[in-house]
mmCIF file of C-alpha atoms and ligand atoms in Angstrom:
data_model
loop_
_atom_site.group_PDB
_atom_site.id
_atom_site.type_symbol
_atom_site.label_atom_id
_atom_site.label_comp_id
_atom_site.label_asym_id
_atom_site.label_seq_id
_atom_site.Cartn_x
_atom_site.Cartn_y
_atom_site.Cartn_z
ATOM 1 C CA MET U 1 -27.508 -20.969 -56.655
ATOM 2 C CA SER U 2 -28.864 -17.705 -55.819
ATOM 3 C CA ASP U 3 -27.950 -15.419 -52.641
ATOM 4 C CA ALA U 4 -30.957 -15.246 -50.959
ATOM 5 C CA ILE U 5 -29.101 -12.604 -48.199
ATOM 6 C CA THR U 6 -25.880 -10.288 -49.340
ATOM 7 C CA ALA U 7 -24.318 -8.032 -46.678
ATOM 8 C CA GLU U 8 -21.505 -6.300 -48.455
ATOM 9 C CA GLY U 9 -19.367 -4.294 -45.501
ATOM 10 C CA LEU U 10 -22.083 -3.174 -43.090
ATOM 11 C CA VAL U 11 -21.476 -0.912 -40.744
ATOM 12 C CA LYS U 12 -23.551 0.285 -37.443
ATOM 13 C CA ARG U 13 -22.136 3.212 -34.432
ATOM 14 C CA TYR U 14 -25.163 4.100 -31.917
ATOM 15 C CA GLY U 15 -23.052 6.943 -30.958
ATOM 16 C CA GLU U 16 -19.855 5.630 -29.367
ATOM 17 C CA VAL U 17 -20.477 2.260 -29.649
ATOM 18 C CA THR U 18 -20.120 0.623 -33.377
ATOM 19 C CA ALA U 19 -22.077 -2.392 -34.001
ATOM 20 C CA LEU U 20 -21.577 -3.141 -36.879
ATOM 21 C CA ASP U 21 -17.467 -2.774 -38.047
ATOM 22 C CA GLY U 22 -17.717 -3.726 -41.378
ATOM 23 C CA LEU U 23 -20.063 -7.042 -40.963
ATOM 24 C CA SER U 24 -19.800 -9.513 -44.477
ATOM 25 C CA PHE U 25 -21.702 -12.034 -46.067
ATOM 26 C CA SER U 26 -24.029 -13.921 -48.202
ATOM 27 C CA VAL U 27 -26.491 -16.878 -47.259
ATOM 28 C CA PRO U 28 -26.878 -19.481 -50.030
ATOM 29 C CA GLN U 29 -31.113 -19.606 -51.160
ATOM 30 C CA GLY U 30 -32.258 -22.990 -48.892
ATOM 31 C CA THR U 31 -29.318 -22.918 -46.969
ATOM 32 C CA VAL U 32 -28.814 -21.883 -42.620
ATOM 33 C CA LEU U 33 -26.620 -19.002 -41.246
ATOM 34 C CA ALA U 34 -25.473 -19.416 -37.717
ATOM 35 C CA LEU U 35 -24.485 -15.833 -36.474
ATOM 36 C CA LEU U 36 -22.866 -16.946 -33.308
ATOM 37 C CA GLY U 37 -21.411 -14.187 -30.955
ATOM 38 C CA PRO U 38 -21.436 -13.228 -26.742
ATOM 39 C CA ASN U 39 -23.926 -10.689 -25.741
ATOM 40 C CA GLY U 40 -23.019 -7.488 -27.681
ATOM 41 C CA ALA U 41 -21.464 -8.633 -30.933
ATOM 42 C CA GLY U 42 -23.807 -7.367 -33.160
ATOM 43 C CA LYS U 43 -26.316 -9.844 -33.660
ATOM 44 C CA THR U 44 -29.140 -8.409 -33.615
ATOM 45 C CA THR U 45 -28.209 -5.536 -34.679
ATOM 46 C CA ALA U 46 -27.051 -7.632 -37.962
ATOM 47 C CA VAL U 47 -30.719 -8.795 -38.170
ATOM 48 C CA ARG U 48 -31.773 -5.107 -37.318
ATOM 49 C CA VAL U 49 -30.235 -3.611 -40.691
ATOM 50 C CA LEU U 50 -31.323 -6.776 -42.501
ATOM 51 C CA THR U 51 -35.108 -6.214 -42.181
ATOM 52 C CA THR U 52 -35.027 -2.874 -42.965
ATOM 53 C CA LEU U 53 -35.937 -2.206 -39.320
ATOM 54 C CA LEU U 54 -32.554 -0.026 -38.314
ATOM 55 C CA PRO U 55 -30.436 2.050 -41.120
ATOM 56 C CA PRO U 56 -26.577 1.119 -42.068
ATOM 57 C CA ASP U 57 -25.280 4.000 -41.383
ATOM 58 C CA GLY U 58 -22.367 1.816 -44.382
ATOM 59 C CA GLY U 59 -21.922 -1.063 -46.616
ATOM 60 C CA ARG U 60 -25.008 -2.028 -48.635
ATOM 61 C CA ALA U 61 -27.422 -5.612 -47.963
ATOM 62 C CA THR U 62 -30.074 -7.838 -49.510
ATOM 63 C CA VAL U 63 -32.449 -9.342 -48.856
ATOM 64 C CA ALA U 64 -34.657 -11.761 -51.905
ATOM 65 C CA GLY U 65 -32.812 -9.406 -54.566
ATOM 66 C CA CYS U 66 -33.834 -6.596 -53.209
ATOM 67 C CA ASP U 67 -31.697 -3.219 -51.303
ATOM 68 C CA VAL U 68 -32.671 -3.132 -47.623
ATOM 69 C CA THR U 69 -32.328 0.447 -47.784
ATOM 70 C CA ARG U 70 -33.861 1.171 -51.568
ATOM 71 C CA ASP U 71 -36.103 -2.082 -51.379
ATOM 72 C CA ALA U 72 -37.224 -1.559 -48.152
ATOM 73 C CA ARG U 73 -41.799 -2.456 -49.515
ATOM 74 C CA ARG U 74 -40.397 -5.074 -50.985
ATOM 75 C CA LEU U 75 -37.687 -7.117 -49.363
ATOM 76 C CA ARG U 76 -40.155 -7.208 -45.406
ATOM 77 C CA SER U 77 -43.325 -8.654 -48.367
ATOM 78 C CA TYR U 78 -39.838 -11.730 -48.532
ATOM 79 C CA ILE U 79 -39.263 -12.080 -44.935
ATOM 80 C CA GLY U 80 -41.140 -13.375 -41.717
ATOM 81 C CA LEU U 81 -39.205 -11.730 -38.195
ATOM 82 C CA SER U 82 -39.174 -13.527 -34.470
ATOM 83 C CA GLY U 83 -37.353 -11.055 -32.617
ATOM 84 C CA GLN U 84 -34.900 -11.456 -29.861
ATOM 85 C CA TYR U 85 -38.035 -10.127 -27.779
ATOM 86 C CA ALA U 86 -41.451 -11.693 -28.527
ATOM 87 C CA ALA U 87 -43.592 -9.379 -30.654
ATOM 88 C CA VAL U 88 -47.284 -10.435 -29.430
ATOM 89 C CA ASP U 89 -50.367 -8.238 -28.369
ATOM 90 C CA GLU U 90 -50.074 -9.441 -24.835
ATOM 91 C CA HIS U 91 -54.209 -9.005 -25.470
ATOM 92 C CA LEU U 92 -55.512 -10.779 -27.794
ATOM 93 C CA THR U 93 -55.281 -14.740 -28.616
ATOM 94 C CA GLY U 94 -51.978 -17.066 -29.504
ATOM 95 C CA ALA U 95 -54.915 -17.546 -32.765
ATOM 96 C CA GLU U 96 -55.944 -14.180 -32.583
ATOM 97 C CA ASN U 97 -52.286 -12.820 -32.648
ATOM 98 C CA LEU U 98 -50.865 -14.693 -35.972
ATOM 99 C CA GLU U 99 -54.600 -14.183 -38.103
ATOM 100 C CA MET U 100 -54.068 -10.917 -36.605
ATOM 101 C CA VAL U 101 -50.312 -10.962 -38.688
ATOM 102 C CA GLY U 102 -52.621 -13.092 -41.776
ATOM 103 C CA ARG U 103 -54.368 -10.137 -42.466
ATOM 104 C CA LEU U 104 -51.300 -7.302 -42.379
ATOM 105 C CA TYR U 105 -49.604 -10.265 -45.007
ATOM 106 C CA HIS U 106 -53.167 -10.323 -47.374
ATOM 107 C CA LEU U 107 -53.840 -13.067 -46.855
ATOM 108 C CA GLY U 108 -57.202 -12.984 -46.039
ATOM 109 C CA VAL U 109 -60.356 -13.604 -43.596
ATOM 110 C CA LYS U 110 -60.022 -17.338 -44.091
ATOM 111 C CA ARG U 111 -57.342 -18.720 -44.969
ATOM 112 C CA SER U 112 -55.890 -15.980 -42.297
ATOM 113 C CA LYS U 113 -57.904 -18.471 -39.747
ATOM 114 C CA ALA U 114 -56.683 -22.010 -41.328
ATOM 115 C CA ARG U 115 -52.374 -20.683 -40.566
ATOM 116 C CA ALA U 116 -53.507 -19.750 -37.788
ATOM 117 C CA ARG U 117 -55.507 -23.253 -36.427
ATOM 118 C CA GLU U 118 -51.970 -24.921 -38.780
ATOM 119 C CA LEU U 119 -49.469 -22.998 -37.146
ATOM 120 C CA LEU U 120 -51.403 -22.874 -33.489
ATOM 121 C CA GLU U 121 -51.007 -27.045 -34.293
ATOM 122 C CA ARG U 122 -47.714 -26.835 -35.469
ATOM 123 C CA PHE U 123 -45.902 -25.124 -31.841
ATOM 124 C CA ASP U 124 -48.018 -27.299 -29.978
ATOM 125 C CA LEU U 125 -49.666 -24.314 -28.820
ATOM 126 C CA THR U 126 -53.370 -25.793 -29.179
ATOM 127 C CA GLY U 127 -54.836 -26.086 -26.536
ATOM 128 C CA ALA U 128 -53.934 -22.374 -25.515
ATOM 129 C CA ALA U 129 -56.074 -21.184 -28.775
ATOM 130 C CA ASP U 130 -58.506 -19.060 -26.904
ATOM 131 C CA ARG U 131 -57.056 -17.792 -24.725
ATOM 132 C CA PRO U 132 -55.030 -14.349 -23.955
ATOM 133 C CA VAL U 133 -51.174 -14.410 -24.845
ATOM 134 C CA LYS U 134 -50.726 -12.002 -21.138
ATOM 135 C CA GLY U 135 -51.224 -15.133 -19.171
ATOM 136 C CA TYR U 136 -48.573 -17.347 -21.418
ATOM 137 C CA SER U 137 -46.065 -18.333 -20.077
ATOM 138 C CA GLY U 138 -42.195 -17.100 -21.697
ATOM 139 C CA GLY U 139 -41.707 -20.609 -23.677
ATOM 140 C CA MET U 140 -45.702 -20.283 -25.259
ATOM 141 C CA ARG U 141 -44.920 -16.571 -25.980
ATOM 142 C CA ARG U 142 -41.356 -17.886 -27.758
ATOM 143 C CA ARG U 143 -43.434 -20.091 -29.941
ATOM 144 C CA ILE U 144 -46.944 -17.740 -30.385
ATOM 145 C CA ASP U 145 -43.981 -15.090 -32.158
ATOM 146 C CA LEU U 146 -42.489 -17.796 -34.312
ATOM 147 C CA ALA U 147 -45.587 -19.088 -35.468
ATOM 148 C CA GLY U 148 -45.988 -15.667 -36.430
ATOM 149 C CA ALA U 149 -43.046 -15.306 -38.521
ATOM 150 C CA LEU U 150 -43.991 -18.246 -40.462
ATOM 151 C CA VAL U 151 -47.692 -16.802 -41.178
ATOM 152 C CA ALA U 152 -46.769 -15.927 -44.980
ATOM 153 C CA ASP U 153 -44.147 -19.254 -45.286
ATOM 154 C CA PRO U 154 -41.940 -16.184 -46.171
ATOM 155 C CA PRO U 155 -38.774 -17.065 -48.618
ATOM 156 C CA VAL U 156 -36.555 -16.077 -46.050
ATOM 157 C CA LEU U 157 -36.736 -16.441 -42.099
ATOM 158 C CA PHE U 158 -34.688 -14.232 -39.726
ATOM 159 C CA LEU U 159 -35.107 -15.725 -36.413
ATOM 160 C CA ASP U 160 -33.008 -13.863 -33.113
ATOM 161 C CA GLU U 161 -31.739 -15.835 -31.229
ATOM 162 C CA PRO U 162 -35.399 -18.903 -30.790
ATOM 163 C CA THR U 163 -34.856 -21.564 -28.447
ATOM 164 C CA THR U 164 -33.627 -18.581 -25.996
ATOM 165 C CA GLY U 165 -35.481 -19.618 -22.924
ATOM 166 C CA LEU U 166 -36.718 -22.995 -23.627
ATOM 167 C CA ASP U 167 -36.687 -25.692 -21.924
ATOM 168 C CA PRO U 168 -35.646 -28.750 -23.861
ATOM 169 C CA ARG U 169 -38.442 -30.735 -25.341
ATOM 170 C CA ALA U 170 -39.406 -27.949 -26.643
ATOM 171 C CA ARG U 171 -36.066 -26.487 -28.417
ATOM 172 C CA ALA U 172 -35.738 -29.959 -30.078
ATOM 173 C CA ALA U 173 -39.060 -29.547 -31.696
ATOM 174 C CA LEU U 174 -38.818 -26.086 -33.030
ATOM 175 C CA TRP U 175 -35.622 -27.557 -34.061
ATOM 176 C CA ASP U 176 -36.942 -30.144 -36.186
ATOM 177 C CA THR U 177 -39.916 -27.193 -37.180
ATOM 178 C CA ILE U 178 -36.591 -25.311 -38.732
ATOM 179 C CA SER U 179 -35.442 -28.357 -40.464
ATOM 180 C CA GLU U 180 -38.340 -28.985 -42.046
ATOM 181 C CA LEU U 181 -38.673 -25.739 -42.787
ATOM 182 C CA VAL U 182 -34.970 -25.101 -44.253
ATOM 183 C CA ALA U 183 -35.697 -28.278 -46.461
ATOM 184 C CA GLY U 184 -38.387 -26.974 -47.628
ATOM 185 C CA GLY U 185 -36.110 -24.692 -49.280
ATOM 186 C CA SER U 186 -36.812 -21.745 -47.416
ATOM 187 C CA THR U 187 -33.712 -20.278 -45.611
ATOM 188 C CA LEU U 188 -32.905 -19.549 -42.576
ATOM 189 C CA LEU U 189 -29.937 -16.284 -40.766
ATOM 190 C CA LEU U 190 -30.325 -17.885 -37.009
ATOM 191 C CA THR U 191 -28.186 -16.209 -34.722
ATOM 192 C CA THR U 192 -27.955 -17.613 -31.896
ATOM 193 C CA GLN U 193 -25.520 -18.429 -28.503
ATOM 194 C CA TYR U 194 -26.168 -22.265 -28.659
ATOM 195 C CA MET U 195 -23.513 -24.424 -30.135
ATOM 196 C CA GLU U 196 -25.672 -27.716 -30.232
ATOM 197 C CA GLU U 197 -28.201 -25.266 -31.913
ATOM 198 C CA ALA U 198 -25.444 -23.822 -35.063
ATOM 199 C CA ASP U 199 -23.922 -27.186 -34.893
ATOM 200 C CA ARG U 200 -27.522 -28.958 -34.960
ATOM 201 C CA LEU U 201 -29.012 -26.207 -37.516
ATOM 202 C CA ALA U 202 -26.419 -24.747 -39.595
ATOM 203 C CA ASP U 203 -24.542 -25.072 -43.297
ATOM 204 C CA GLN U 204 -21.923 -22.782 -41.853
ATOM 205 C CA ILE U 205 -21.651 -19.986 -39.042
ATOM 206 C CA MET U 206 -20.348 -17.433 -38.628
ATOM 207 C CA VAL U 207 -18.893 -16.424 -35.371
ATOM 208 C CA VAL U 208 -19.024 -12.670 -34.973
ATOM 209 C CA ASP U 209 -17.781 -10.106 -32.064
ATOM 210 C CA HIS U 210 -17.450 -6.750 -31.442
ATOM 211 C CA GLY U 211 -19.706 -6.247 -35.100
ATOM 212 C CA ARG U 212 -17.087 -8.405 -37.267
ATOM 213 C CA ALA U 213 -16.324 -11.924 -39.093
ATOM 214 C CA ILE U 214 -13.897 -13.677 -36.975
ATOM 215 C CA ALA U 215 -14.358 -17.208 -38.248
ATOM 216 C CA ARG U 216 -16.607 -18.903 -40.690
ATOM 217 C CA GLY U 217 -17.545 -22.445 -41.958
ATOM 218 C CA THR U 218 -19.397 -25.872 -41.261
ATOM 219 C CA ALA U 219 -18.237 -26.968 -38.089
ATOM 220 C CA ASP U 220 -16.521 -29.458 -39.166
ATOM 221 C CA GLU U 221 -13.936 -26.446 -41.026
ATOM 222 C CA LEU U 222 -14.129 -24.595 -38.102
ATOM 223 C CA LYS U 223 -13.155 -26.441 -35.551
ATOM 224 C CA ASP U 224 -10.069 -27.681 -37.521
ATOM 225 C CA GLN U 225 -9.291 -24.167 -37.947
ATOM 226 C CA VAL U 226 -9.370 -24.165 -34.298
ATOM 227 C CA GLY U 227 -6.850 -26.883 -34.351
ATOM 228 C CA GLY U 228 -5.119 -29.809 -32.016
ATOM 229 C CA ASN U 229 -6.245 -32.278 -29.847
ATOM 230 C CA ARG U 230 -7.512 -31.680 -25.805
ATOM 231 C CA ILE U 231 -6.913 -33.320 -23.620
ATOM 232 C CA GLU U 232 -9.547 -33.911 -20.864
ATOM 233 C CA LEU U 233 -8.514 -35.813 -17.293
ATOM 234 C CA THR U 234 -10.021 -35.594 -13.634
ATOM 235 C CA VAL U 235 -7.156 -36.314 -11.197
ATOM 236 C CA THR U 236 -7.854 -38.365 -7.798
ATOM 237 C CA GLY U 237 -7.949 -34.641 -5.380
ATOM 238 C CA ALA U 238 -8.931 -31.211 -4.972
ATOM 239 C CA ALA U 239 -4.662 -30.949 -3.440
ATOM 240 C CA GLU U 240 -3.624 -32.217 -7.360
ATOM 241 C CA LEU U 241 -5.823 -29.590 -9.156
ATOM 242 C CA GLU U 242 -3.716 -27.077 -9.122
ATOM 243 C CA THR U 243 -0.848 -28.799 -9.668
ATOM 244 C CA ALA U 244 -1.384 -30.397 -11.726
ATOM 245 C CA ARG U 245 -2.456 -27.021 -13.377
ATOM 246 C CA ARG U 246 0.658 -25.631 -12.458
ATOM 247 C CA THR U 247 2.703 -28.987 -14.668
ATOM 248 C CA LEU U 248 0.562 -28.706 -17.924
ATOM 249 C CA ALA U 249 0.343 -24.649 -18.418
ATOM 250 C CA TRP U 250 4.346 -26.474 -19.528
ATOM 251 C CA VAL U 251 2.484 -28.199 -22.754
ATOM 252 C CA ALA U 252 -1.161 -25.122 -23.143
ATOM 253 C CA VAL U 253 -0.908 -23.728 -26.374
ATOM 254 C CA GLY U 254 -3.836 -21.877 -24.941
ATOM 255 C CA ALA U 255 -6.454 -22.036 -22.165
ATOM 256 C CA MET U 256 -7.413 -24.868 -20.405
ATOM 257 C CA ARG U 257 -10.214 -25.412 -19.108
ATOM 258 C CA THR U 258 -10.777 -26.493 -15.200
ATOM 259 C CA VAL U 259 -13.981 -27.817 -13.252
ATOM 260 C CA PRO U 260 -13.084 -27.478 -9.724
ATOM 261 C CA GLU U 261 -16.331 -29.975 -8.626
ATOM 262 C CA SER U 262 -15.825 -32.630 -10.613
ATOM 263 C CA LEU U 263 -11.607 -32.469 -10.808
ATOM 264 C CA ARG U 264 -11.581 -31.965 -13.886
ATOM 265 C CA ILE U 265 -9.100 -30.453 -16.915
ATOM 266 C CA THR U 266 -9.072 -29.729 -20.604
ATOM 267 C CA VAL U 267 -6.086 -28.452 -21.978
ATOM 268 C CA PRO U 268 -5.027 -27.938 -26.117
ATOM 269 C CA VAL U 269 -1.875 -29.263 -27.070
ATOM 270 C CA THR U 270 -0.405 -29.638 -29.903
ATOM 271 C CA GLY U 271 0.250 -33.409 -31.215
ATOM 272 C CA GLY U 272 -1.419 -36.189 -30.809
ATOM 273 C CA PRO U 273 -0.843 -39.680 -28.618
ATOM 274 C CA GLU U 274 2.241 -39.119 -27.336
ATOM 275 C CA ALA U 275 1.420 -35.199 -26.144
ATOM 276 C CA LEU U 276 -1.241 -37.254 -24.104
ATOM 277 C CA ARG U 277 2.211 -39.588 -22.771
ATOM 278 C CA GLU U 278 3.614 -37.295 -22.641
ATOM 279 C CA VAL U 279 1.918 -35.029 -19.762
ATOM 280 C CA LEU U 280 1.063 -38.374 -17.434
ATOM 281 C CA GLY U 281 4.698 -38.594 -17.276
ATOM 282 C CA ARG U 282 5.257 -35.156 -16.199
ATOM 283 C CA LEU U 283 2.132 -35.850 -13.821
ATOM 284 C CA ALA U 284 3.349 -38.129 -12.333
ATOM 285 C CA ASP U 285 7.080 -37.182 -11.757
ATOM 286 C CA GLU U 286 4.623 -34.701 -9.988
ATOM 287 C CA GLY U 287 2.880 -37.344 -8.216
ATOM 288 C CA VAL U 288 -0.465 -36.162 -9.021
ATOM 289 C CA ARG U 289 -2.695 -39.069 -9.239
ATOM 290 C CA VAL U 290 -5.096 -39.503 -13.352
ATOM 291 C CA ARG U 291 -8.067 -41.349 -12.737
ATOM 292 C CA ASP U 292 -8.900 -40.783 -16.238
ATOM 293 C CA ALA U 293 -7.109 -38.595 -19.768
ATOM 294 C CA GLY U 294 -8.568 -39.056 -22.797
ATOM 295 C CA LEU U 295 -7.359 -36.914 -26.020
ATOM 296 C CA ARG U 296 -10.358 -35.865 -28.351
ATOM 297 C CA ARG U 297 -11.175 -33.606 -31.480
ATOM 298 C CA PRO U 298 -11.839 -29.715 -30.378
ATOM 299 C CA THR U 299 -15.742 -29.166 -29.663
ATOM 300 C CA LEU U 300 -17.820 -26.058 -31.383
ATOM 301 C CA ASP U 301 -17.312 -24.812 -27.117
ATOM 302 C CA ASP U 302 -13.665 -24.998 -27.605
ATOM 303 C CA VAL U 303 -13.301 -22.997 -30.514
ATOM 304 C CA TYR U 304 -15.858 -20.439 -29.446
ATOM 305 C CA LEU U 305 -13.697 -20.665 -26.652
ATOM 306 C CA THR U 306 -10.485 -20.252 -28.568
ATOM 307 C CA LEU U 307 -11.545 -17.549 -30.998
ATOM 308 C CA THR U 308 -13.364 -15.264 -28.302
ATOM 309 C CA GLY U 309 -11.391 -15.738 -25.461
ATOM 310 C CA ARG U 310 -15.730 -16.170 -23.307
ATOM 311 C CA GLN U 311 -16.784 -19.109 -22.696
ATOM 312 C CA ALA U 312 -19.753 -20.202 -24.677
ATOM 313 C CA PRO U 313 -22.729 -19.882 -22.184
ATOM 314 C CA GLY U 314 -24.958 -21.797 -21.751
ATOM 315 C CA ALA U 315 -22.062 -24.450 -20.282
ATOM 316 C CA GLU U 316 -21.774 -24.075 -16.157
ATOM 317 C CA GLU U 317 -18.533 -24.664 -16.502
ATOM 318 C CA GLN U 318 -15.399 -22.706 -15.229
ATOM 319 C CA VAL U 319 -12.818 -21.163 -17.263
ATOM 320 C CA GLN U 320 -9.467 -19.230 -16.030
ATOM 321 C CA GLU U 321 -6.497 -18.652 -18.797
ATOM 322 C CA ALA U 322 -3.684 -20.732 -18.910
ATOM 323 C CA ALA U 323 -1.148 -19.885 -16.684
ATOM 324 C CA ARG U 324 2.062 -18.156 -18.429
HETATM 325 N N1 ATP H 1 -30.662 1.144 -30.150
HETATM 326 C C1 ATP H 1 -29.129 0.965 -28.636
HETATM 327 N N2 ATP H 1 -28.864 2.517 -28.115
HETATM 328 C C2 ATP H 1 -27.175 2.054 -28.226
HETATM 329 N N3 ATP H 1 -26.642 0.550 -28.193
HETATM 330 C C3 ATP H 1 -27.276 -0.351 -28.996
HETATM 331 C C4 ATP H 1 -28.060 -0.526 -29.200
HETATM 332 N N4 ATP H 1 -28.443 -1.386 -29.612
HETATM 333 C C5 ATP H 1 -27.627 -2.341 -29.247
HETATM 334 N N5 ATP H 1 -26.322 -1.048 -29.085
HETATM 335 C C6 ATP H 1 -25.095 -1.549 -28.721
HETATM 336 O O1 ATP H 1 -24.822 -2.470 -29.887
HETATM 337 C C7 ATP H 1 -24.176 -2.854 -29.799
HETATM 338 C C8 ATP H 1 -24.341 -4.784 -30.427
HETATM 339 O O2 ATP H 1 -25.936 -4.710 -29.738
HETATM 340 P P1 ATP H 1 -26.563 -6.185 -30.247
HETATM 341 O O3 ATP H 1 -27.999 -5.617 -29.556
HETATM 342 O O4 ATP H 1 -26.642 -5.856 -32.310
HETATM 343 O O5 ATP H 1 -24.989 -6.962 -29.830
HETATM 344 P P2 ATP H 1 -26.295 -9.191 -29.783
HETATM 345 O O6 ATP H 1 -25.050 -9.066 -30.292
HETATM 346 O O7 ATP H 1 -27.265 -9.374 -30.223
HETATM 347 O O8 ATP H 1 -26.557 -9.159 -29.154
HETATM 348 P P3 ATP H 1 -27.237 -10.084 -27.328
HETATM 349 O O9 ATP H 1 -26.596 -11.644 -27.399
HETATM 350 O O10 ATP H 1 -26.926 -9.606 -26.263
HETATM 351 O O11 ATP H 1 -28.656 -9.891 -28.105
HETATM 352 C C9 ATP H 1 -23.855 -3.837 -27.814
HETATM 353 O O12 ATP H 1 -22.801 -2.886 -27.441
HETATM 354 C C10 ATP H 1 -25.235 -2.135 -27.393
HETATM 355 O O13 ATP H 1 -24.869 -2.458 -26.260
HETATM 356 MG MG1 MG H 2 -29.418 -10.144 -29.829
#
């Protein structure tokens, strides 16, 4: 299988800030790579370099066999892009926006109109098709922008945080649409802050931070890489939470997570059921009453927390570093 996207040691600086610090990866044709990372990690910069909107300061990259600097014009004919901030003409209607994209891609008037109607239906925008985009809600703008990226049926798609700002129903619908596209052979590079999105859509996930890849693999591989198990337990009263945290700090092999409102603590541990037995024994010795306790594998949220030292955005839990 050949690679639809390749990046080798990409570097991009904005003055003092190094947004991309030697980023390398490849995306085999027909697969999905998710770039996952906190704010400022360099995700949008990577997308902008790969879509020829920004020249790299170092390294090289190709998309559909075209070099991003030497072959930019040809490259652009193979890609669809939906940026982090919707790029639509406010004064045109939804249908007109899509038809305009069709004509930019030389689809012809008739074909552009047909394609626009088809996409409006697919993105559940038929009812709003003839209204100016300036009256659209945030979620509707998001969808019309995504539809725009698909007008020319490009073989390689770049979607920068495609579902940020969408409600859960719209997000699920979009995931289905994206899955269909990829099943049809498209290659997709997607950036996201949602673990669930990466888990659901991506063949490979690359976790980036400070412009560097800090981990890469399938969701399962990343979970294995982070390793260990998690003990999740709930205590019976707020007063016991602190004692429990102090006791658990002795067995924690990484950052503990505490949700004070639900009296829940999550602790990374080495070992399996024997670790759980030991924890329960220690807590009993300290007089902490435990409502429920269990052992589980790491989730992608744990991967993210372990690798970046930051909580995954969107998770409402409060992170507290394990006491040393
Ligand atoms: N036009 C710019 N001028 C100066 N600095 C910039 C510019 N664009 C991005 N940066 C900086 O480059 C770094 C990477 O930014 P980038 O937008 O690629 O991150 P991101 O991963 O997309 O973040 P987010 O999740 O917030 O969208 C950040 O430190 C950012 O402040
Ligand atoms: Mg971004």
